[in-house]
Structures are given as C-alpha cells and as structure tokens.
PDB file of C-alpha atoms in Angstrom:
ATOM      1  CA  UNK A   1     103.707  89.399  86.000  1.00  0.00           C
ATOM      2  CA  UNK A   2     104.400  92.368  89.001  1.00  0.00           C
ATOM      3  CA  UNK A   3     104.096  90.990  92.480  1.00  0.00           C
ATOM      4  CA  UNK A   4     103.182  93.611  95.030  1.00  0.00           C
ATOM      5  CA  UNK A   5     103.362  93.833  98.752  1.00  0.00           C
ATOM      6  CA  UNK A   6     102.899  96.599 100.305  1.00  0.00           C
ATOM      7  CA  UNK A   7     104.587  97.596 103.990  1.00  0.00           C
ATOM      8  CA  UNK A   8     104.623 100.524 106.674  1.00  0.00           C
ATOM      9  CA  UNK A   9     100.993 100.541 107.982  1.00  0.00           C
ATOM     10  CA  UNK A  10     100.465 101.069 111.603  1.00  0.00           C
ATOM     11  CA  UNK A  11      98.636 103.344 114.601  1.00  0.00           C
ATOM     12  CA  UNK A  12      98.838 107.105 114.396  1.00  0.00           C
ATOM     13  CA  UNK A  13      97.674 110.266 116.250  1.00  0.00           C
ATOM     14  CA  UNK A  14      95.961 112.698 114.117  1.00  0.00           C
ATOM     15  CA  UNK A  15      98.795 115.164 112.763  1.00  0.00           C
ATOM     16  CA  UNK A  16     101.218 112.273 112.483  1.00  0.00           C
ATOM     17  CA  UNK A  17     102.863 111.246 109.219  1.00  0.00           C
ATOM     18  CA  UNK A  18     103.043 107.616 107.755  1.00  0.00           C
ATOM     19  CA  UNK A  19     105.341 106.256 104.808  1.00  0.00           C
ATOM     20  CA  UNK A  20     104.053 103.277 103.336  1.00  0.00           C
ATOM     21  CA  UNK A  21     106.088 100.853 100.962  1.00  0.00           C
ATOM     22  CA  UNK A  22     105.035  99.025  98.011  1.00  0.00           C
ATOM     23  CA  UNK A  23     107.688  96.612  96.363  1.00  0.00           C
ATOM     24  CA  UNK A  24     107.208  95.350  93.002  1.00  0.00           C
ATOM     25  CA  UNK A  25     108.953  93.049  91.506  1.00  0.00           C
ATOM     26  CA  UNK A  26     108.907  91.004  88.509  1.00  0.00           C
ATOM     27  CA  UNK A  27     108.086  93.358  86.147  1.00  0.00           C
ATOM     28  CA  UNK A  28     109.963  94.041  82.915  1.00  0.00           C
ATOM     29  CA  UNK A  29     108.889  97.308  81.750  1.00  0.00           C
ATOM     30  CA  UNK A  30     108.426 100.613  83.002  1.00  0.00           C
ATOM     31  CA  UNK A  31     105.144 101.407  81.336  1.00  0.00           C
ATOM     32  CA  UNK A  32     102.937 100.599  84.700  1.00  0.00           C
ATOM     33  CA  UNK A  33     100.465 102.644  86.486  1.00  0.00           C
ATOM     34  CA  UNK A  34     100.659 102.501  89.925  1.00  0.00           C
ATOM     35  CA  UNK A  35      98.069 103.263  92.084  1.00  0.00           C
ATOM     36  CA  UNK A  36      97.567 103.338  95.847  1.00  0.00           C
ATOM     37  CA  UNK A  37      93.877 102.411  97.312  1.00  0.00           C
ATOM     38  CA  UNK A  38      92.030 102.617 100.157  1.00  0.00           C
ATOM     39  CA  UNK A  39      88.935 100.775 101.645  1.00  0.00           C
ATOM     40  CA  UNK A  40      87.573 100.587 104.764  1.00  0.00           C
ATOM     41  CA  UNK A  41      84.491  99.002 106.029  1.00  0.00           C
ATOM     42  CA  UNK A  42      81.452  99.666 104.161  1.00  0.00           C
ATOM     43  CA  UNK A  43      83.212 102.491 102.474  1.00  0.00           C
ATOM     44  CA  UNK A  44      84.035 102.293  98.867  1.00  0.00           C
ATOM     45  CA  UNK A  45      87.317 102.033  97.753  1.00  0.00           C
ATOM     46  CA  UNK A  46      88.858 105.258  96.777  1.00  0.00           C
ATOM     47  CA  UNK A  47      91.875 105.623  95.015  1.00  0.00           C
ATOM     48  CA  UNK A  48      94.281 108.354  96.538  1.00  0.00           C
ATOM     49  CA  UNK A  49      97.675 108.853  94.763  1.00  0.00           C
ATOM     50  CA  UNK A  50      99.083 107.063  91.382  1.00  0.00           C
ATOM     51  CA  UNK A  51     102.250 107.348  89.530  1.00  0.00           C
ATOM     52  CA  UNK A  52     102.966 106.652  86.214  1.00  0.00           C
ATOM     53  CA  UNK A  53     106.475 104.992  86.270  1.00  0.00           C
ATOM     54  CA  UNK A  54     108.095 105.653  82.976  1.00  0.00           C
ATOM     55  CA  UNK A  55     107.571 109.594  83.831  1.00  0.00           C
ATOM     56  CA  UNK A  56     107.261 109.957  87.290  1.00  0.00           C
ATOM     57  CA  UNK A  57     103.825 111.488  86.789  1.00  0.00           C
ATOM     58  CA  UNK A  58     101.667 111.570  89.574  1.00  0.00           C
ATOM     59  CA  UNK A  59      98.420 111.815  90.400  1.00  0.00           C
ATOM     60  CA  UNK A  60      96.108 112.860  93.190  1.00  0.00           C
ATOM     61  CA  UNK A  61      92.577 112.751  95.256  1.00  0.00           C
ATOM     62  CA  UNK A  62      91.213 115.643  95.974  1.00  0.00           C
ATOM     63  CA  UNK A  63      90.607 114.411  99.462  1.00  0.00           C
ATOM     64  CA  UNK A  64      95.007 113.994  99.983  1.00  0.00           C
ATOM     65  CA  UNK A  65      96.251 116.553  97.759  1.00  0.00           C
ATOM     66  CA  UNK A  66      98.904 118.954  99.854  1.00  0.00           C
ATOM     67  CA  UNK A  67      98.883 115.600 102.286  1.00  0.00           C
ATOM     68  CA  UNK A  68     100.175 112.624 100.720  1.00  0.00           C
ATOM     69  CA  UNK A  69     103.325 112.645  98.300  1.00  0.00           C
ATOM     70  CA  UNK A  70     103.681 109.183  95.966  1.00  0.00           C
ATOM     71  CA  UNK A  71     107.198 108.421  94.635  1.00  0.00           C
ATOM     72  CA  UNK A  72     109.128 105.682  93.458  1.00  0.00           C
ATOM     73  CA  UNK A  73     112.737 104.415  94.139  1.00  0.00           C
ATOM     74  CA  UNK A  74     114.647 106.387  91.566  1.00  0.00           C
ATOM     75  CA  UNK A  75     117.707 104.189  92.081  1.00  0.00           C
ATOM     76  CA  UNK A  76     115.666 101.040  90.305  1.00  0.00           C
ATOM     77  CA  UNK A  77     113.953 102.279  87.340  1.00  0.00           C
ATOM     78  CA  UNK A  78     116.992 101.088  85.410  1.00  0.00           C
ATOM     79  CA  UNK A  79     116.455  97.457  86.932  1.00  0.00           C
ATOM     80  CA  UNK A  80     113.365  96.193  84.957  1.00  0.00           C
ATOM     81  CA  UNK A  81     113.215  93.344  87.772  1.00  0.00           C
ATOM     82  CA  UNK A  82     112.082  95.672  90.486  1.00  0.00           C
ATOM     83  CA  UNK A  83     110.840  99.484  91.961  1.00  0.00           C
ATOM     84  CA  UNK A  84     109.551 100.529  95.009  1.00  0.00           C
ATOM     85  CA  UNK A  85     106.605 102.875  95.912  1.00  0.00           C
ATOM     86  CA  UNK A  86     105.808 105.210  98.638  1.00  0.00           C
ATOM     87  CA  UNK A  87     102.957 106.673  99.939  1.00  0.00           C
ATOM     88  CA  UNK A  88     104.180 109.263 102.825  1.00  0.00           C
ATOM     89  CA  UNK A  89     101.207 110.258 104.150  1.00  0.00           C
ATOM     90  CA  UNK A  90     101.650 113.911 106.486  1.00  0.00           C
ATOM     91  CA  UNK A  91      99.013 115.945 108.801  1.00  0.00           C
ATOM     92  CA  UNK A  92      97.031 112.493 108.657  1.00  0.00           C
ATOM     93  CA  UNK A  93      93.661 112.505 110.057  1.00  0.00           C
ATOM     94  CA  UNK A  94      90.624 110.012 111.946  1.00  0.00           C
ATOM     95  CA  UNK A  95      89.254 109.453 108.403  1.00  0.00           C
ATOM     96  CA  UNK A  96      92.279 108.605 106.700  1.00  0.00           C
ATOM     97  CA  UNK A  97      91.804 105.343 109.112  1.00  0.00           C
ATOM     98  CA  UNK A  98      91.799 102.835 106.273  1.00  0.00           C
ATOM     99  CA  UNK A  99      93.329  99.511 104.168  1.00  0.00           C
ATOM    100  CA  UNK A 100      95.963 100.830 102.388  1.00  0.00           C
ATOM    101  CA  UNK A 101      95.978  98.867  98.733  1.00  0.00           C
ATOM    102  CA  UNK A 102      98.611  99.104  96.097  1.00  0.00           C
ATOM    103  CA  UNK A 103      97.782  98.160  92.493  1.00  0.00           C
ATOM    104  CA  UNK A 104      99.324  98.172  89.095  1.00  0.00           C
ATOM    105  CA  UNK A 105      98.422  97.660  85.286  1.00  0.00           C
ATOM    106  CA  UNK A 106     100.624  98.133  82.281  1.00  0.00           C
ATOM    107  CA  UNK A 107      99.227 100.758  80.788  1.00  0.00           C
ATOM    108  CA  UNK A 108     100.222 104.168  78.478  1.00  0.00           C
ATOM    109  CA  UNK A 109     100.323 107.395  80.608  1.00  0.00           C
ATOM    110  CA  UNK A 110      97.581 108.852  78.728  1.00  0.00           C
ATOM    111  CA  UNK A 111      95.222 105.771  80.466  1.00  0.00           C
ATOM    112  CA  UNK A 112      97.004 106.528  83.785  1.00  0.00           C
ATOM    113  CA  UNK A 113      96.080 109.951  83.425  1.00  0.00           C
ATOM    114  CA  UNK A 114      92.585 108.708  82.520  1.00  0.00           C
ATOM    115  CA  UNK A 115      91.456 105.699  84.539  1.00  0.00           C
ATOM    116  CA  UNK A 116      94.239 105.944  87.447  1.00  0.00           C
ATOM    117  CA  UNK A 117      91.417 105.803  90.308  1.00  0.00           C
ATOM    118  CA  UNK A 118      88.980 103.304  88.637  1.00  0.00           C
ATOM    119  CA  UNK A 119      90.312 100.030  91.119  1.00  0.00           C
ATOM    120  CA  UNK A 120      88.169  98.058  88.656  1.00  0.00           C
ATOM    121  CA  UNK A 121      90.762  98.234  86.082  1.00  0.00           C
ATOM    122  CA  UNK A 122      94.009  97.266  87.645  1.00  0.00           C
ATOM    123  CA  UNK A 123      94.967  93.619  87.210  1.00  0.00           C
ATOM    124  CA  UNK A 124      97.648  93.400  90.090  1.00  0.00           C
ATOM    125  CA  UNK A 125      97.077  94.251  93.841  1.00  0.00           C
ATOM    126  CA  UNK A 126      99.135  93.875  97.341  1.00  0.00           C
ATOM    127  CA  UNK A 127      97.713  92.440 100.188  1.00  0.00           C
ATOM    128  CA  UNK A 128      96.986  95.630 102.035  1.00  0.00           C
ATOM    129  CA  UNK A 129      98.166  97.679 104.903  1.00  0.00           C
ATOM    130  CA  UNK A 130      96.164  98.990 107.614  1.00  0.00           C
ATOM    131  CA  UNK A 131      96.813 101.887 108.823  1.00  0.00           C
ATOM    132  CA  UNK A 132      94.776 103.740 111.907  1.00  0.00           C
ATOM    133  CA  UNK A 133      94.351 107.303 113.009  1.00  0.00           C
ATOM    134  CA  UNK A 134      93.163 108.026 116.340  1.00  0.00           C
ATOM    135  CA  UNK A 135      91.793 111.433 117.214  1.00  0.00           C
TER     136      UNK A 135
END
C-alpha cells in the first residue's frame, strides 16, 4: 500500500513561510485523499489542508485558509508508483507551532469532500514533521 514520509519541517519567525513535502509512493491509483495533520501536545489533532488526487481538489481549515496552499507534483500523476505533496505554509504564526502529519486513504472524492479532516479514518500516515514558530 502508499508509504508516506513527510519532509521540510523546521524553526520559523512568525511571518515566515514553510513548504513541507510528503512523498508517496507505492500507490497504484489516483483515487487517494490526502490529508495533512497537525498535533501538538495535549492539543487534538486537527486536520488543515487535503487534496483529492484524481482532481486536484482541495480542501481547507478554517484556521489556514488564505495561509496554507496544498498541491501535488503535477509531473507524477501519470506515474501510478509515486506523487508528491506540499504543504507551503505563508504568514505562519506561534500557534501554527505543531507535528506536521500526512495521511492518505483510497477513497471517492465525494468521501474526501466529506470526511477529509476526520484523522480517524485514514489508514496510512508519515512519521511527522515538526515544525516551530517563534514569536
């Protein structure tokens, strides 16, 4: 099945901007939701930006929208093997301080649309990413 790992994570001054990387590989179809998470410490996780693959759709928090932009690599939808998603991350502030998370499912893009934030339901996660804001 999809193997994640995510990349880019690192220490930022509020205002800065972050990309962060998520390659997945070994998966054979485009029909994936892709989600990126966060978590930190006592917090519960929150999902902040998905993409549904096989139409680019894309999804957002409230808490990110007009921040954080989620793509994929254009150039490898046509390889089933592999794609790889971003997470650029602008204007970033002290409580975007977090464990970045990506996740994916196979799923329809009508349960993308539906059940893209719900962590619960994805099947396939990264290791994580930390990334830190300081004030």
């Amino acid at each position: 099945q999809v193997q994640l790992v995510e990349s880019g994570g690192g220490s930022v001054q509020a205002g800065d901007s972050l990309t962060l990387s998520c390659a997945a590989s070994q998966y054979t179809s485009s029909s994936y939701c892709f989600t990126w998470f966060r978590q930190s410490p006592g917090a519960e996780r929150e999902g902040v930006a998905a993409l549904f693959a096989a139409r680019n759709t894309t999804y957002y928090a409230d808490s990110v929208k007009g921040r954080f932009t989620i793509s994929q690599d254009n150039a490898k939808i046509q390889d089933n093997a592999r794609n790889t998603l971003y997470l650029q991350m602008t204007s970033l502030k002290p409580e975007d301080t977090s464990v970045y998370y990506c996740a994916a499912v196979k799923s329809s893009r009508q349960w993308c649309s539906d059940f893209w934030s719900q962590g619960s339901r994805f099947n396939v996660w990264g290791q994580g990413t930390q990334v830190t804001v300081s004030s």
